[in-house]
C-alpha cells in the first residue's frame, strides 16, 4: 500500500505551495468574471487541482536513480489489449465458466492493480460531469487523453530525464483508466444531489451581487443624496 500512500502524501505536502501560487490569479479571474469569489466554487476547483496532483504523483513516484534505470532490461511498452486481464485469470487460476473460482481474483495483486487504475480516474469523471458539465463523449475523450499523457510520461522516461522508461507503458492502463472516467460519469449524479450545480452557484453569485448593488444604492440615496442627511450642526 505504501506505493499508493507515499505519492498521495507528497501531493498533500506540495499542494499548499501550488495553491499559494494559484490563489491570487484564480481570485482575480473569479472576481472579474463573476464580480465575487464564491468559497464553494474555490474549494471544488482546488480539490480538482489536488486530485490531478495525486494522480500524477501516483504515475511518476517513486523516482529511481538514473543508474538503476540505465541497467533495466524490462519491456518498455505493452500494446496487446486486455493482456492484463488474461494474465490475471491465468495467474489466479480462475475459470470464467466456474463461478466457484471467481473469489480467487480478490486475492490477486493484478486484480488490485486493475481496480486501482479504474479508481484513480473515477474522480475525474465525476468532476467532468458535475462541475465542468461534460457530456459522455467529452468525458470519454478527456479521460483517454489524460491517461495517454500519463502513459507517454512513463514511455519517455519522465520526458527524457531517464535514459529509458522505468515503468511499463501499458495499453491496458489506457483502457482501465478510461473505464474509470466513465464510471465517475455514471456516479456523478450522486454528487449532483449533494452539492449545488454550477448554474446554481452562478445564480447565487449573481443574486449576491444584485443584493450588494441594491444595498449600496439605498445607502447612497438615503445618506448621500439630498436633503443632506449627513450634515450635522
mmCIF file with all atom_site columns, C-alpha atoms in Angstrom:
data_model
loop_
_atom_site.group_PDB
_atom_site.id
_atom_site.type_symbol
_atom_site.label_atom_id
_atom_site.label_alt_id
_atom_site.label_comp_id
_atom_site.label_asym_id
_atom_site.label_entity_id
_atom_site.label_seq_id
_atom_site.pdbx_PDB_ins_code
_atom_site.Cartn_x
_atom_site.Cartn_y
_atom_site.Cartn_z
_atom_site.occupancy
_atom_site.B_iso_or_equiv
_atom_site.pdbx_formal_charge
_atom_site.auth_seq_id
_atom_site.auth_comp_id
_atom_site.auth_asym_id
_atom_site.auth_atom_id
_atom_site.pdbx_PDB_model_num
ATOM 1   C CA . UNK A 1 1   ? 0.000   0.000   0.000   1.00 0.00 ? 1   UNK A CA 1
ATOM 2   C CA . UNK A 1 2   ? 2.961   2.327   0.522   1.00 0.00 ? 2   UNK A CA 1
ATOM 3   C CA . UNK A 1 3   ? 3.363   2.672   -3.256  1.00 0.00 ? 3   UNK A CA 1
ATOM 4   C CA . UNK A 1 4   ? -0.028  4.421   -3.257  1.00 0.00 ? 4   UNK A CA 1
ATOM 5   C CA . UNK A 1 5   ? 0.170   6.244   0.066   1.00 0.00 ? 5   UNK A CA 1
ATOM 6   C CA . UNK A 1 6   ? 3.551   7.912   -0.408  1.00 0.00 ? 6   UNK A CA 1
ATOM 7   C CA . UNK A 1 7   ? 2.667   9.688   -3.702  1.00 0.00 ? 7   UNK A CA 1
ATOM 8   C CA . UNK A 1 8   ? -0.544  10.992  -2.140  1.00 0.00 ? 8   UNK A CA 1
ATOM 9   C CA . UNK A 1 9   ? 1.396   12.253  0.882   1.00 0.00 ? 9   UNK A CA 1
ATOM 10  C CA . UNK A 1 10  ? 3.837   14.012  -1.459  1.00 0.00 ? 10  UNK A CA 1
ATOM 11  C CA . UNK A 1 11  ? 0.942   15.700  -3.256  1.00 0.00 ? 11  UNK A CA 1
ATOM 12  C CA . UNK A 1 12  ? -0.544  16.846  0.054   1.00 0.00 ? 12  UNK A CA 1
ATOM 13  C CA . UNK A 1 13  ? 2.804   18.339  1.103   1.00 0.00 ? 13  UNK A CA 1
ATOM 14  C CA . UNK A 1 14  ? 3.283   20.179  -2.189  1.00 0.00 ? 14  UNK A CA 1
ATOM 15  C CA . UNK A 1 15  ? -0.333  21.279  -2.641  1.00 0.00 ? 15  UNK A CA 1
ATOM 16  C CA . UNK A 1 16  ? -0.226  24.305  -0.252  1.00 0.00 ? 16  UNK A CA 1
ATOM 17  C CA . UNK A 1 17  ? 2.605   25.815  -2.305  1.00 0.00 ? 17  UNK A CA 1
ATOM 18  C CA . UNK A 1 18  ? 0.737   25.223  -5.566  1.00 0.00 ? 18  UNK A CA 1
ATOM 19  C CA . UNK A 1 19  ? -2.416  26.670  -4.029  1.00 0.00 ? 19  UNK A CA 1
ATOM 20  C CA . UNK A 1 20  ? -0.471  29.724  -2.884  1.00 0.00 ? 20  UNK A CA 1
ATOM 21  C CA . UNK A 1 21  ? 0.719   30.350  -6.459  1.00 0.00 ? 21  UNK A CA 1
ATOM 22  C CA . UNK A 1 22  ? -2.780  29.842  -7.887  1.00 0.00 ? 22  UNK A CA 1
ATOM 23  C CA . UNK A 1 23  ? -4.749  31.780  -5.287  1.00 0.00 ? 23  UNK A CA 1
ATOM 24  C CA . UNK A 1 24  ? -4.259  35.364  -6.472  1.00 0.00 ? 24  UNK A CA 1
ATOM 25  C CA . UNK A 1 25  ? -4.707  34.680  -10.233 1.00 0.00 ? 25  UNK A CA 1
ATOM 26  C CA . UNK A 1 26  ? -7.733  32.484  -9.555  1.00 0.00 ? 26  UNK A CA 1
ATOM 27  C CA . UNK A 1 27  ? -9.385  35.001  -7.247  1.00 0.00 ? 27  UNK A CA 1
ATOM 28  C CA . UNK A 1 28  ? -8.791  37.808  -9.768  1.00 0.00 ? 28  UNK A CA 1
ATOM 29  C CA . UNK A 1 29  ? -10.297 35.660  -12.526 1.00 0.00 ? 29  UNK A CA 1
ATOM 30  C CA . UNK A 1 30  ? -13.330 34.827  -10.388 1.00 0.00 ? 30  UNK A CA 1
ATOM 31  C CA . UNK A 1 31  ? -13.855 38.461  -9.410  1.00 0.00 ? 31  UNK A CA 1
ATOM 32  C CA . UNK A 1 32  ? -13.525 39.780  -12.961 1.00 0.00 ? 32  UNK A CA 1
ATOM 33  C CA . UNK A 1 33  ? -15.878 37.130  -14.352 1.00 0.00 ? 33  UNK A CA 1
ATOM 34  C CA . UNK A 1 34  ? -18.471 36.870  -11.599 1.00 0.00 ? 34  UNK A CA 1
ATOM 35  C CA . UNK A 1 35  ? -17.940 40.005  -9.532  1.00 0.00 ? 35  UNK A CA 1
ATOM 36  C CA . UNK A 1 36  ? -17.333 37.956  -6.395  1.00 0.00 ? 36  UNK A CA 1
ATOM 37  C CA . UNK A 1 37  ? -15.376 34.980  -5.081  1.00 0.00 ? 37  UNK A CA 1
ATOM 38  C CA . UNK A 1 38  ? -17.558 32.035  -4.069  1.00 0.00 ? 38  UNK A CA 1
ATOM 39  C CA . UNK A 1 39  ? -15.977 29.858  -1.380  1.00 0.00 ? 39  UNK A CA 1
ATOM 40  C CA . UNK A 1 40  ? -17.630 26.613  -2.510  1.00 0.00 ? 40  UNK A CA 1
ATOM 41  C CA . UNK A 1 41  ? -16.539 27.091  -6.114  1.00 0.00 ? 41  UNK A CA 1
ATOM 42  C CA . UNK A 1 42  ? -12.988 27.769  -4.942  1.00 0.00 ? 42  UNK A CA 1
ATOM 43  C CA . UNK A 1 43  ? -12.995 24.642  -2.778  1.00 0.00 ? 43  UNK A CA 1
ATOM 44  C CA . UNK A 1 44  ? -14.182 22.479  -5.690  1.00 0.00 ? 44  UNK A CA 1
ATOM 45  C CA . UNK A 1 45  ? -11.558 23.844  -8.087  1.00 0.00 ? 45  UNK A CA 1
ATOM 46  C CA . UNK A 1 46  ? -8.774  23.439  -5.529  1.00 0.00 ? 46  UNK A CA 1
ATOM 47  C CA . UNK A 1 47  ? -9.867  19.889  -4.769  1.00 0.00 ? 47  UNK A CA 1
ATOM 48  C CA . UNK A 1 48  ? -9.695  19.166  -8.516  1.00 0.00 ? 48  UNK A CA 1
ATOM 49  C CA . UNK A 1 49  ? -6.131  20.508  -8.641  1.00 0.00 ? 49  UNK A CA 1
ATOM 50  C CA . UNK A 1 50  ? -5.203  18.354  -5.645  1.00 0.00 ? 50  UNK A CA 1
ATOM 51  C CA . UNK A 1 51  ? -6.750  15.311  -7.326  1.00 0.00 ? 51  UNK A CA 1
ATOM 52  C CA . UNK A 1 52  ? -4.705  15.868  -10.505 1.00 0.00 ? 52  UNK A CA 1
ATOM 53  C CA . UNK A 1 53  ? -1.537  16.222  -8.449  1.00 0.00 ? 53  UNK A CA 1
ATOM 54  C CA . UNK A 1 54  ? -2.239  12.970  -6.609  1.00 0.00 ? 54  UNK A CA 1
ATOM 55  C CA . UNK A 1 55  ? -2.928  11.128  -9.875  1.00 0.00 ? 55  UNK A CA 1
ATOM 56  C CA . UNK A 1 56  ? 0.252   12.476  -11.477 1.00 0.00 ? 56  UNK A CA 1
ATOM 57  C CA . UNK A 1 57  ? 2.414   11.584  -8.492  1.00 0.00 ? 57  UNK A CA 1
ATOM 58  C CA . UNK A 1 58  ? 0.938   8.082   -8.469  1.00 0.00 ? 58  UNK A CA 1
ATOM 59  C CA . UNK A 1 59  ? 2.169   7.743   -12.046 1.00 0.00 ? 59  UNK A CA 1
ATOM 60  C CA . UNK A 1 60  ? 5.739   9.015   -11.581 1.00 0.00 ? 60  UNK A CA 1
ATOM 61  C CA . UNK A 1 61  ? 6.662   8.220   -7.970  1.00 0.00 ? 61  UNK A CA 1
ATOM 62  C CA . UNK A 1 62  ? 8.813   6.846   -6.508  1.00 0.00 ? 62  UNK A CA 1
ATOM 63  C CA . UNK A 1 63  ? 11.620  8.239   -8.658  1.00 0.00 ? 63  UNK A CA 1
ATOM 64  C CA . UNK A 1 64  ? 14.540  5.812   -9.040  1.00 0.00 ? 64  UNK A CA 1
ATOM 65  C CA . UNK A 1 65  ? 18.123  6.941   -9.577  1.00 0.00 ? 65  UNK A CA 1
ATOM 66  C CA . UNK A 1 66  ? 19.380  7.249   -13.146 1.00 0.00 ? 66  UNK A CA 1
ATOM 67  C CA . UNK A 1 67  ? 21.983  4.477   -12.800 1.00 0.00 ? 67  UNK A CA 1
ATOM 68  C CA . UNK A 1 68  ? 19.360  1.974   -11.719 1.00 0.00 ? 68  UNK A CA 1
ATOM 69  C CA . UNK A 1 69  ? 17.140  2.846   -14.674 1.00 0.00 ? 69  UNK A CA 1
ATOM 70  C CA . UNK A 1 70  ? 20.095  2.574   -17.089 1.00 0.00 ? 70  UNK A CA 1
ATOM 71  C CA . UNK A 1 71  ? 20.541  -1.041  -16.064 1.00 0.00 ? 71  UNK A CA 1
ATOM 72  C CA . UNK A 1 72  ? 16.937  -2.077  -16.600 1.00 0.00 ? 72  UNK A CA 1
ATOM 73  C CA . UNK A 1 73  ? 16.181  -4.649  -19.295 1.00 0.00 ? 73  UNK A CA 1
ATOM 74  C CA . UNK A 1 74  ? 12.427  -4.980  -18.791 1.00 0.00 ? 74  UNK A CA 1
ATOM 75  C CA . UNK A 1 75  ? 9.882   -4.255  -21.514 1.00 0.00 ? 75  UNK A CA 1
ATOM 76  C CA . UNK A 1 76  ? 9.171   -0.607  -22.295 1.00 0.00 ? 76  UNK A CA 1
ATOM 77  C CA . UNK A 1 77  ? 5.650   -0.840  -23.709 1.00 0.00 ? 77  UNK A CA 1
ATOM 78  C CA . UNK A 1 78  ? 2.796   -3.339  -23.820 1.00 0.00 ? 78  UNK A CA 1
ATOM 79  C CA . UNK A 1 79  ? 0.423   -2.933  -26.780 1.00 0.00 ? 79  UNK A CA 1
ATOM 80  C CA . UNK A 1 80  ? -1.790  -6.054  -26.537 1.00 0.00 ? 80  UNK A CA 1
ATOM 81  C CA . UNK A 1 81  ? -5.270  -5.071  -25.306 1.00 0.00 ? 81  UNK A CA 1
ATOM 82  C CA . UNK A 1 82  ? -6.647  -6.973  -22.292 1.00 0.00 ? 82  UNK A CA 1
ATOM 83  C CA . UNK A 1 83  ? -3.408  -8.869  -21.768 1.00 0.00 ? 83  UNK A CA 1
ATOM 84  C CA . UNK A 1 84  ? -3.505  -7.774  -18.135 1.00 0.00 ? 84  UNK A CA 1
ATOM 85  C CA . UNK A 1 85  ? -6.908  -9.392  -17.739 1.00 0.00 ? 85  UNK A CA 1
ATOM 86  C CA . UNK A 1 86  ? -5.736  -12.598 -19.417 1.00 0.00 ? 86  UNK A CA 1
ATOM 87  C CA . UNK A 1 87  ? -2.683  -12.731 -17.160 1.00 0.00 ? 87  UNK A CA 1
ATOM 88  C CA . UNK A 1 88  ? -4.904  -12.124 -14.145 1.00 0.00 ? 88  UNK A CA 1
ATOM 89  C CA . UNK A 1 89  ? -7.235  -15.002 -14.979 1.00 0.00 ? 89  UNK A CA 1
ATOM 90  C CA . UNK A 1 90  ? -4.298  -17.334 -15.676 1.00 0.00 ? 90  UNK A CA 1
ATOM 91  C CA . UNK A 1 91  ? -2.245  -16.402 -12.613 1.00 0.00 ? 91  UNK A CA 1
ATOM 92  C CA . UNK A 1 92  ? -5.233  -16.502 -10.269 1.00 0.00 ? 92  UNK A CA 1
ATOM 93  C CA . UNK A 1 93  ? -6.377  -19.857 -11.619 1.00 0.00 ? 93  UNK A CA 1
ATOM 94  C CA . UNK A 1 94  ? -9.816  -18.508 -12.480 1.00 0.00 ? 94  UNK A CA 1
ATOM 95  C CA . UNK A 1 95  ? -12.121 -20.328 -14.869 1.00 0.00 ? 95  UNK A CA 1
ATOM 96  C CA . UNK A 1 96  ? -14.802 -17.890 -16.146 1.00 0.00 ? 96  UNK A CA 1
ATOM 97  C CA . UNK A 1 97  ? -17.185 -20.826 -16.632 1.00 0.00 ? 97  UNK A CA 1
ATOM 98  C CA . UNK A 1 98  ? -16.809 -21.859 -12.979 1.00 0.00 ? 98  UNK A CA 1
ATOM 99  C CA . UNK A 1 99  ? -18.141 -19.150 -10.599 1.00 0.00 ? 99  UNK A CA 1
ATOM 100 C CA . UNK A 1 100 ? -16.680 -21.057 -7.657  1.00 0.00 ? 100 UNK A CA 1
ATOM 101 C CA . UNK A 1 101 ? -13.198 -19.939 -8.766  1.00 0.00 ? 101 UNK A CA 1
ATOM 102 C CA . UNK A 1 102 ? -14.011 -16.229 -9.085  1.00 0.00 ? 102 UNK A CA 1
ATOM 103 C CA . UNK A 1 103 ? -13.190 -15.451 -5.447  1.00 0.00 ? 103 UNK A CA 1
ATOM 104 C CA . UNK A 1 104 ? -9.513  -16.030 -6.258  1.00 0.00 ? 104 UNK A CA 1
ATOM 105 C CA . UNK A 1 105 ? -9.470  -12.718 -8.113  1.00 0.00 ? 105 UNK A CA 1
ATOM 106 C CA . UNK A 1 106 ? -9.792  -10.741 -4.907  1.00 0.00 ? 106 UNK A CA 1
ATOM 107 C CA . UNK A 1 107 ? -6.533  -12.095 -3.503  1.00 0.00 ? 107 UNK A CA 1
ATOM 108 C CA . UNK A 1 108 ? -4.517  -11.470 -6.646  1.00 0.00 ? 108 UNK A CA 1
ATOM 109 C CA . UNK A 1 109 ? -2.203  -8.455  -6.917  1.00 0.00 ? 109 UNK A CA 1
ATOM 110 C CA . UNK A 1 110 ? -3.027  -7.943  -10.607 1.00 0.00 ? 110 UNK A CA 1
ATOM 111 C CA . UNK A 1 111 ? -6.703  -7.599  -9.723  1.00 0.00 ? 111 UNK A CA 1
ATOM 112 C CA . UNK A 1 112 ? -5.916  -4.893  -7.201  1.00 0.00 ? 112 UNK A CA 1
ATOM 113 C CA . UNK A 1 113 ? -3.839  -3.084  -9.837  1.00 0.00 ? 113 UNK A CA 1
ATOM 114 C CA . UNK A 1 114 ? -6.762  -3.086  -12.281 1.00 0.00 ? 114 UNK A CA 1
ATOM 115 C CA . UNK A 1 115 ? -9.138  -1.819  -9.596  1.00 0.00 ? 115 UNK A CA 1
ATOM 116 C CA . UNK A 1 116 ? -6.646  0.908   -8.634  1.00 0.00 ? 116 UNK A CA 1
ATOM 117 C CA . UNK A 1 117 ? -6.372  2.055   -12.275 1.00 0.00 ? 117 UNK A CA 1
ATOM 118 C CA . UNK A 1 118 ? -10.144 2.332   -12.520 1.00 0.00 ? 118 UNK A CA 1
ATOM 119 C CA . UNK A 1 119 ? -10.462 4.048   -9.137  1.00 0.00 ? 119 UNK A CA 1
ATOM 120 C CA . UNK A 1 120 ? -7.753  6.601   -9.968  1.00 0.00 ? 120 UNK A CA 1
ATOM 121 C CA . UNK A 1 121 ? -9.818  8.030   -12.841 1.00 0.00 ? 121 UNK A CA 1
ATOM 122 C CA . UNK A 1 122 ? -13.266 7.753   -11.252 1.00 0.00 ? 122 UNK A CA 1
ATOM 123 C CA . UNK A 1 123 ? -12.998 11.205  -9.596  1.00 0.00 ? 123 UNK A CA 1
ATOM 124 C CA . UNK A 1 124 ? -12.073 12.688  -12.978 1.00 0.00 ? 124 UNK A CA 1
ATOM 125 C CA . UNK A 1 125 ? -15.359 11.531  -14.467 1.00 0.00 ? 125 UNK A CA 1
ATOM 126 C CA . UNK A 1 126 ? -17.244 12.986  -11.514 1.00 0.00 ? 126 UNK A CA 1
ATOM 127 C CA . UNK A 1 127 ? -15.540 16.370  -11.847 1.00 0.00 ? 127 UNK A CA 1
ATOM 128 C CA . UNK A 1 128 ? -16.011 16.476  -15.633 1.00 0.00 ? 128 UNK A CA 1
ATOM 129 C CA . UNK A 1 129 ? -19.753 15.831  -15.440 1.00 0.00 ? 129 UNK A CA 1
ATOM 130 C CA . UNK A 1 130 ? -20.611 17.655  -12.226 1.00 0.00 ? 130 UNK A CA 1
ATOM 131 C CA . UNK A 1 131 ? -18.511 20.805  -12.378 1.00 0.00 ? 131 UNK A CA 1
ATOM 132 C CA . UNK A 1 132 ? -17.409 21.142  -15.993 1.00 0.00 ? 132 UNK A CA 1
ATOM 133 C CA . UNK A 1 133 ? -20.702 19.909  -17.459 1.00 0.00 ? 133 UNK A CA 1
ATOM 134 C CA . UNK A 1 134 ? -19.074 17.490  -19.910 1.00 0.00 ? 134 UNK A CA 1
ATOM 135 C CA . UNK A 1 135 ? -21.118 15.063  -21.959 1.00 0.00 ? 135 UNK A CA 1
ATOM 136 C CA . UNK A 1 136 ? -20.434 11.330  -22.010 1.00 0.00 ? 136 UNK A CA 1
ATOM 137 C CA . UNK A 1 137 ? -18.393 11.669  -25.211 1.00 0.00 ? 137 UNK A CA 1
ATOM 138 C CA . UNK A 1 138 ? -16.284 14.502  -23.811 1.00 0.00 ? 138 UNK A CA 1
ATOM 139 C CA . UNK A 1 139 ? -15.724 12.578  -20.573 1.00 0.00 ? 139 UNK A CA 1
ATOM 140 C CA . UNK A 1 140 ? -14.575 9.597   -22.609 1.00 0.00 ? 140 UNK A CA 1
ATOM 141 C CA . UNK A 1 141 ? -12.246 11.790  -24.672 1.00 0.00 ? 141 UNK A CA 1
ATOM 142 C CA . UNK A 1 142 ? -10.718 13.712  -21.751 1.00 0.00 ? 142 UNK A CA 1
ATOM 143 C CA . UNK A 1 143 ? -10.247 10.524  -19.707 1.00 0.00 ? 143 UNK A CA 1
ATOM 144 C CA . UNK A 1 144 ? -8.486  8.876   -22.636 1.00 0.00 ? 144 UNK A CA 1
ATOM 145 C CA . UNK A 1 145 ? -6.287  11.927  -23.272 1.00 0.00 ? 145 UNK A CA 1
ATOM 146 C CA . UNK A 1 146 ? -5.218  12.253  -19.636 1.00 0.00 ? 146 UNK A CA 1
ATOM 147 C CA . UNK A 1 147 ? -4.431  8.542   -19.477 1.00 0.00 ? 147 UNK A CA 1
ATOM 148 C CA . UNK A 1 148 ? -2.465  8.837   -22.723 1.00 0.00 ? 148 UNK A CA 1
ATOM 149 C CA . UNK A 1 149 ? -0.495  11.735  -21.238 1.00 0.00 ? 149 UNK A CA 1
ATOM 150 C CA . UNK A 1 150 ? 0.362   9.587   -18.214 1.00 0.00 ? 150 UNK A CA 1
ATOM 151 C CA . UNK A 1 151 ? 1.444   6.648   -20.397 1.00 0.00 ? 151 UNK A CA 1
ATOM 152 C CA . UNK A 1 152 ? 3.612   8.916   -22.561 1.00 0.00 ? 152 UNK A CA 1
ATOM 153 C CA . UNK A 1 153 ? 5.143   10.299  -19.371 1.00 0.00 ? 153 UNK A CA 1
ATOM 154 C CA . UNK A 1 154 ? 6.167   6.760   -18.495 1.00 0.00 ? 154 UNK A CA 1
ATOM 155 C CA . UNK A 1 155 ? 7.224   5.804   -22.024 1.00 0.00 ? 155 UNK A CA 1
ATOM 156 C CA . UNK A 1 156 ? 9.508   8.824   -22.400 1.00 0.00 ? 156 UNK A CA 1
ATOM 157 C CA . UNK A 1 157 ? 11.241  8.187   -19.090 1.00 0.00 ? 157 UNK A CA 1
ATOM 158 C CA . UNK A 1 158 ? 9.773   11.311  -17.497 1.00 0.00 ? 158 UNK A CA 1
ATOM 159 C CA . UNK A 1 159 ? 10.205  13.406  -20.672 1.00 0.00 ? 159 UNK A CA 1
ATOM 160 C CA . UNK A 1 160 ? 13.771  12.300  -21.296 1.00 0.00 ? 160 UNK A CA 1
ATOM 161 C CA . UNK A 1 161 ? 15.116  12.733  -17.781 1.00 0.00 ? 161 UNK A CA 1
ATOM 162 C CA . UNK A 1 162 ? 15.846  8.994   -17.660 1.00 0.00 ? 162 UNK A CA 1
ATOM 163 C CA . UNK A 1 163 ? 17.648  7.095   -20.454 1.00 0.00 ? 163 UNK A CA 1
ATOM 164 C CA . UNK A 1 164 ? 14.699  4.705   -20.767 1.00 0.00 ? 164 UNK A CA 1
ATOM 165 C CA . UNK A 1 165 ? 11.285  4.087   -19.167 1.00 0.00 ? 165 UNK A CA 1
ATOM 166 C CA . UNK A 1 166 ? 11.357  2.919   -15.568 1.00 0.00 ? 166 UNK A CA 1
ATOM 167 C CA . UNK A 1 167 ? 7.679   1.912   -15.698 1.00 0.00 ? 167 UNK A CA 1
ATOM 168 C CA . UNK A 1 168 ? 5.794   -0.038  -18.316 1.00 0.00 ? 168 UNK A CA 1
ATOM 169 C CA . UNK A 1 169 ? 3.587   1.953   -20.665 1.00 0.00 ? 169 UNK A CA 1
ATOM 170 C CA . UNK A 1 170 ? 0.581   -0.339  -20.985 1.00 0.00 ? 170 UNK A CA 1
ATOM 171 C CA . UNK A 1 171 ? -2.378  -0.085  -23.351 1.00 0.00 ? 171 UNK A CA 1
ATOM 172 C CA . UNK A 1 172 ? -4.452  -1.841  -20.696 1.00 0.00 ? 172 UNK A CA 1
ATOM 173 C CA . UNK A 1 173 ? -3.902  1.177   -18.456 1.00 0.00 ? 173 UNK A CA 1
ATOM 174 C CA . UNK A 1 174 ? -5.491  3.327   -21.146 1.00 0.00 ? 174 UNK A CA 1
ATOM 175 C CA . UNK A 1 175 ? -8.495  1.025   -21.139 1.00 0.00 ? 175 UNK A CA 1
ATOM 176 C CA . UNK A 1 176 ? -8.916  0.752   -17.367 1.00 0.00 ? 176 UNK A CA 1
ATOM 177 C CA . UNK A 1 177 ? -8.272  4.471   -16.768 1.00 0.00 ? 177 UNK A CA 1
ATOM 178 C CA . UNK A 1 178 ? -10.852 5.433   -19.381 1.00 0.00 ? 178 UNK A CA 1
ATOM 179 C CA . UNK A 1 179 ? -13.335 2.992   -17.850 1.00 0.00 ? 179 UNK A CA 1
ATOM 180 C CA . UNK A 1 180 ? -12.704 4.707   -14.518 1.00 0.00 ? 180 UNK A CA 1
ATOM 181 C CA . UNK A 1 181 ? -13.596 8.069   -16.052 1.00 0.00 ? 181 UNK A CA 1
ATOM 182 C CA . UNK A 1 182 ? -16.816 6.615   -17.446 1.00 0.00 ? 182 UNK A CA 1
ATOM 183 C CA . UNK A 1 183 ? -17.614 5.085   -14.049 1.00 0.00 ? 183 UNK A CA 1
ATOM 184 C CA . UNK A 1 184 ? -17.171 8.503   -12.486 1.00 0.00 ? 184 UNK A CA 1
ATOM 185 C CA . UNK A 1 185 ? -19.534 9.966   -15.080 1.00 0.00 ? 185 UNK A CA 1
ATOM 186 C CA . UNK A 1 186 ? -22.140 7.382   -14.052 1.00 0.00 ? 186 UNK A CA 1
ATOM 187 C CA . UNK A 1 187 ? -21.626 8.149   -10.344 1.00 0.00 ? 187 UNK A CA 1
ATOM 188 C CA . UNK A 1 188 ? -21.675 11.935  -10.772 1.00 0.00 ? 188 UNK A CA 1
ATOM 189 C CA . UNK A 1 189 ? -25.449 12.255  -10.132 1.00 0.00 ? 189 UNK A CA 1
ATOM 190 C CA . UNK A 1 190 ? -24.764 11.243  -6.523  1.00 0.00 ? 190 UNK A CA 1
ATOM 191 C CA . UNK A 1 191 ? -22.518 14.282  -6.103  1.00 0.00 ? 191 UNK A CA 1
ATOM 192 C CA . UNK A 1 192 ? -25.017 16.414  -8.002  1.00 0.00 ? 192 UNK A CA 1
ATOM 193 C CA . UNK A 1 193 ? -27.673 15.531  -5.416  1.00 0.00 ? 193 UNK A CA 1
ATOM 194 C CA . UNK A 1 194 ? -25.466 16.553  -2.506  1.00 0.00 ? 194 UNK A CA 1
ATOM 195 C CA . UNK A 1 195 ? -23.854 19.686  -3.960  1.00 0.00 ? 195 UNK A CA 1
ATOM 196 C CA . UNK A 1 196 ? -25.298 22.680  -5.791  1.00 0.00 ? 196 UNK A CA 1
ATOM 197 C CA . UNK A 1 197 ? -24.821 22.705  -9.540  1.00 0.00 ? 197 UNK A CA 1
ATOM 198 C CA . UNK A 1 198 ? -22.503 25.151  -11.252 1.00 0.00 ? 198 UNK A CA 1
ATOM 199 C CA . UNK A 1 199 ? -25.564 27.002  -12.557 1.00 0.00 ? 199 UNK A CA 1
ATOM 200 C CA . UNK A 1 200 ? -26.912 27.317  -9.016  1.00 0.00 ? 200 UNK A CA 1
ATOM 201 C CA . UNK A 1 201 ? -23.564 28.659  -7.812  1.00 0.00 ? 201 UNK A CA 1
ATOM 202 C CA . UNK A 1 202 ? -23.565 31.203  -10.648 1.00 0.00 ? 202 UNK A CA 1
ATOM 203 C CA . UNK A 1 203 ? -27.110 32.231  -9.757  1.00 0.00 ? 203 UNK A CA 1
ATOM 204 C CA . UNK A 1 204 ? -26.089 32.592  -6.109  1.00 0.00 ? 204 UNK A CA 1
ATOM 205 C CA . UNK A 1 205 ? -23.224 34.895  -7.054  1.00 0.00 ? 205 UNK A CA 1
ATOM 206 C CA . UNK A 1 206 ? -25.475 36.993  -9.306  1.00 0.00 ? 206 UNK A CA 1
ATOM 207 C CA . UNK A 1 207 ? -28.059 37.279  -6.536  1.00 0.00 ? 207 UNK A CA 1
ATOM 208 C CA . UNK A 1 208 ? -25.355 38.309  -4.064  1.00 0.00 ? 208 UNK A CA 1
ATOM 209 C CA . UNK A 1 209 ? -24.046 40.974  -6.443  1.00 0.00 ? 209 UNK A CA 1
ATOM 210 C CA . UNK A 1 210 ? -27.565 42.260  -7.097  1.00 0.00 ? 210 UNK A CA 1
ATOM 211 C CA . UNK A 1 211 ? -28.225 42.470  -3.351  1.00 0.00 ? 211 UNK A CA 1
ATOM 212 C CA . UNK A 1 212 ? -24.974 44.328  -2.706  1.00 0.00 ? 212 UNK A CA 1
ATOM 213 C CA . UNK A 1 213 ? -25.710 46.794  -5.508  1.00 0.00 ? 213 UNK A CA 1
ATOM 214 C CA . UNK A 1 214 ? -29.206 47.355  -4.167  1.00 0.00 ? 214 UNK A CA 1
ATOM 215 C CA . UNK A 1 215 ? -27.916 47.958  -0.641  1.00 0.00 ? 215 UNK A CA 1
ATOM 216 C CA . UNK A 1 216 ? -25.242 50.298  -1.950  1.00 0.00 ? 216 UNK A CA 1
ATOM 217 C CA . UNK A 1 217 ? -27.851 52.273  -3.894  1.00 0.00 ? 217 UNK A CA 1
ATOM 218 C CA . UNK A 1 218 ? -30.069 52.534  -0.821  1.00 0.00 ? 218 UNK A CA 1
ATOM 219 C CA . UNK A 1 219 ? -27.149 53.816  1.243   1.00 0.00 ? 219 UNK A CA 1
ATOM 220 C CA . UNK A 1 220 ? -26.298 56.342  -1.461  1.00 0.00 ? 220 UNK A CA 1
ATOM 221 C CA . UNK A 1 221 ? -29.871 57.561  -1.794  1.00 0.00 ? 221 UNK A CA 1
ATOM 222 C CA . UNK A 1 222 ? -30.544 57.785  1.947   1.00 0.00 ? 222 UNK A CA 1
ATOM 223 C CA . UNK A 1 223 ? -27.234 59.041  3.261   1.00 0.00 ? 223 UNK A CA 1
ATOM 224 C CA . UNK A 1 224 ? -25.528 60.926  0.464   1.00 0.00 ? 224 UNK A CA 1
ATOM 225 C CA . UNK A 1 225 ? -28.336 62.403  -1.631  1.00 0.00 ? 225 UNK A CA 1
ATOM 226 C CA . UNK A 1 226 ? -30.363 65.494  -0.641  1.00 0.00 ? 226 UNK A CA 1
ATOM 227 C CA . UNK A 1 227 ? -31.705 66.598  1.776   1.00 0.00 ? 227 UNK A CA 1
ATOM 228 C CA . UNK A 1 228 ? -28.115 66.254  3.053   1.00 0.00 ? 228 UNK A CA 1
ATOM 229 C CA . UNK A 1 229 ? -28.943 63.921  5.910   1.00 0.00 ? 229 UNK A CA 1
ATOM 230 C CA . UNK A 1 230 ? -25.269 63.519  6.738   1.00 0.00 ? 230 UNK A CA 1
ATOM 231 C CA . UNK A 1 231 ? -24.772 67.210  7.513   1.00 0.00 ? 231 UNK A CA 1
ATOM 232 C CA . UNK A 1 232 ? -24.766 67.952  11.207  1.00 0.00 ? 232 UNK A CA 1
ATOM 233 C CA . UNK A 1 233 ? -24.915 71.211  13.114  1.00 0.00 ? 233 UNK A CA 1
#
